[in-house]
Amino acid sequence: RVGTPGSHWVTPAALGNCLAWATVAIVGGGVTLYETAAIGVPTVAVAVVLSQRPTVRAFAAAGATIDGGELPGPAGSRGVVNGIAERVLCLLDDAGRQRRLSRTARTLVDGGGASRVATAIHQLVVSRSSANSSMLEKRERVSRKAASR
């Protein structure tokens, strides 16, 4: 609940700093789940839209988060919220599980994915550029040969 002692609503601009000091975080199953994994914050992940469900399940199956389920519409959400709260309280009471989740999450998401993608794209561009240059040189040789006849 808003105003519960010890809980905080976080603005996007403050997210990084808040996550850095968090003992445990409740996150959606989107990008924030990956961000908390990269820095090793133990999480209870909740699918806030249907498309996040497979990600939450996969992270949980790997031991990198606790599956908080999915948020339904306003009707019936009280039970889901209570279940999430119970998972968070259990996690707060289990430092060993916090360490295991943190370690596993950091293993799965090292934060270097964007750099690896950029490197792969660069290598692809360079290799295609080399292949195109070789083909152009070959065409020029064939054209010169044909012209000299």
Coordinates of C-alpha atoms in Angstrom, one line a residue:
R1 CA 0.0 0.0 0.0
V2 CA 1.1 3.5 -0.7
G3 CA 2.3 5.0 2.6
T4 CA 3.3 1.7 4.1
P5 CA 6.4 2.3 6.3
G6 CA 9.5 1.1 4.5
S7 CA 7.9 0.9 1.0
H8 CA 8.5 3.5 -1.7
W9 CA 7.1 4.4 -5.1
V10 CA 10.0 5.1 -7.4
T11 CA 10.1 7.5 -10.3
P12 CA 11.9 6.4 -13.4
A13 CA 14.7 8.9 -12.9
A14 CA 15.4 7.5 -9.4
L15 CA 15.1 3.9 -10.3
G16 CA 18.8 3.1 -10.6
N17 CA 19.8 4.6 -7.3
C18 CA 16.9 3.0 -5.5
L19 CA 17.6 -0.4 -6.9
A20 CA 21.3 -0.1 -5.9
W21 CA 20.4 0.0 -2.2
A22 CA 17.3 -2.3 -2.3
T23 CA 17.3 -5.4 -0.2
V24 CA 14.4 -6.9 -2.2
A25 CA 12.4 -5.5 -5.1
I26 CA 9.0 -6.1 -6.6
V27 CA 9.2 -5.6 -10.3
G28 CA 7.2 -6.2 -13.5
G29 CA 8.4 -8.9 -15.9
G30 CA 9.8 -6.4 -18.4
V31 CA 13.0 -4.5 -18.6
T32 CA 13.2 -3.7 -14.9
L33 CA 13.5 -7.5 -14.2
Y34 CA 16.6 -7.6 -16.4
E35 CA 18.0 -4.4 -14.7
T36 CA 17.6 -5.9 -11.2
A37 CA 19.1 -9.2 -12.4
A38 CA 22.1 -7.4 -13.8
I39 CA 22.9 -5.7 -10.5
G40 CA 21.8 -8.7 -8.4
V41 CA 18.8 -7.4 -6.5
P42 CA 16.6 -10.3 -5.3
T43 CA 13.2 -9.9 -6.8
V44 CA 9.6 -11.0 -6.8
A45 CA 8.6 -10.5 -10.4
V46 CA 5.0 -9.9 -11.5
A47 CA 3.7 -10.2 -15.0
V48 CA 1.8 -6.9 -15.4
V49 CA 0.8 -7.8 -19.0
L50 CA 0.3 -11.2 -20.5
S51 CA 3.4 -11.0 -22.7
Q52 CA 5.6 -10.8 -19.5
R53 CA 4.4 -14.2 -18.2
P54 CA 6.9 -16.3 -20.1
T55 CA 9.8 -14.1 -19.0
V56 CA 8.8 -14.3 -15.3
R57 CA 8.4 -18.0 -15.5
A58 CA 11.8 -18.5 -17.2
F59 CA 13.6 -16.4 -14.7
A60 CA 11.9 -18.2 -11.8
A61 CA 12.6 -21.6 -13.3
A62 CA 16.3 -20.6 -13.5
G63 CA 16.3 -19.6 -9.9
A64 CA 16.8 -15.9 -10.7
T65 CA 13.5 -14.5 -9.3
I66 CA 10.5 -15.5 -7.3
D67 CA 7.4 -15.8 -9.5
G68 CA 4.8 -13.3 -8.2
G69 CA 2.2 -14.4 -10.7
E70 CA 0.3 -11.9 -12.8
L71 CA -1.8 -9.0 -12.0
P72 CA -5.4 -9.4 -13.1
G73 CA -7.8 -6.5 -13.6
P74 CA -9.2 -4.7 -10.5
A75 CA -11.6 -7.6 -9.7
G76 CA -9.8 -10.3 -7.7
S77 CA -6.5 -8.4 -7.5
R78 CA -6.5 -8.3 -3.6
G79 CA -5.6 -12.0 -3.4
V80 CA -2.8 -11.6 -5.9
V81 CA -1.4 -8.6 -4.1
N82 CA -1.5 -10.5 -0.8
G83 CA 0.3 -13.4 -2.4
I84 CA 3.0 -11.0 -3.6
A85 CA 3.4 -9.5 -0.2
E86 CA 3.7 -12.9 1.4
R87 CA 6.5 -13.8 -1.0
V88 CA 8.3 -10.6 -0.3
L89 CA 8.1 -11.1 3.4
C90 CA 9.4 -14.7 3.1
L91 CA 12.3 -13.5 1.0
L92 CA 13.1 -10.7 3.4
D93 CA 13.4 -13.3 6.1
D94 CA 15.7 -15.6 4.1
A95 CA 19.1 -14.1 3.5
G96 CA 20.4 -17.3 2.0
R97 CA 17.7 -17.3 -0.7
Q98 CA 18.4 -13.6 -1.3
R99 CA 22.1 -14.5 -2.0
R100 CA 21.2 -17.4 -4.3
L101 CA 18.7 -15.3 -6.3
S102 CA 21.2 -12.5 -6.6
R103 CA 24.0 -14.8 -7.7
T104 CA 21.9 -16.6 -10.3
A105 CA 20.4 -13.5 -11.7
R106 CA 23.8 -11.9 -12.2
T107 CA 24.9 -15.0 -14.0
L108 CA 21.9 -14.9 -16.3
V109 CA 22.1 -11.1 -17.0
D110 CA 25.6 -9.7 -17.0
G111 CA 24.6 -6.2 -18.4
G112 CA 26.8 -6.6 -21.5
G113 CA 24.2 -7.7 -24.0
A114 CA 23.9 -4.4 -25.8
S115 CA 27.7 -4.3 -26.3
R116 CA 27.7 -7.8 -27.7
V117 CA 24.9 -7.0 -30.1
A118 CA 26.8 -3.8 -31.2
T119 CA 30.0 -5.8 -31.8
A120 CA 28.1 -8.5 -33.8
I121 CA 26.5 -5.9 -36.0
H122 CA 29.8 -4.2 -36.5
Q123 CA 31.5 -7.5 -37.5
L124 CA 28.6 -8.2 -39.9
V125 CA 28.9 -4.8 -41.5
V126 CA 32.7 -5.2 -41.9
S127 CA 32.5 -8.7 -43.3
R128 CA 29.8 -7.6 -45.8
S129 CA 31.8 -4.6 -46.7
S130 CA 34.8 -6.8 -47.4
A131 CA 32.8 -9.2 -49.4
N132 CA 31.3 -6.4 -51.5
S133 CA 34.8 -4.9 -52.0
S134 CA 36.1 -8.2 -53.2
M135 CA 33.1 -8.6 -55.6
L136 CA 33.6 -5.1 -57.0
E137 CA 37.3 -5.8 -57.6
K138 CA 36.5 -9.0 -59.4
R139 CA 33.9 -7.2 -61.6
E140 CA 36.5 -4.5 -62.4
R141 CA 39.1 -7.1 -63.4
V142 CA 36.5 -8.8 -65.6
S143 CA 35.5 -5.5 -67.2
R144 CA 39.2 -4.5 -67.9
K145 CA 39.8 -7.9 -69.4
A146 CA 36.8 -7.6 -71.6
A147 CA 37.7 -4.1 -72.6
S148 CA 41.2 -5.1 -73.6
R149 CA 40.0 -7.7 -76.1

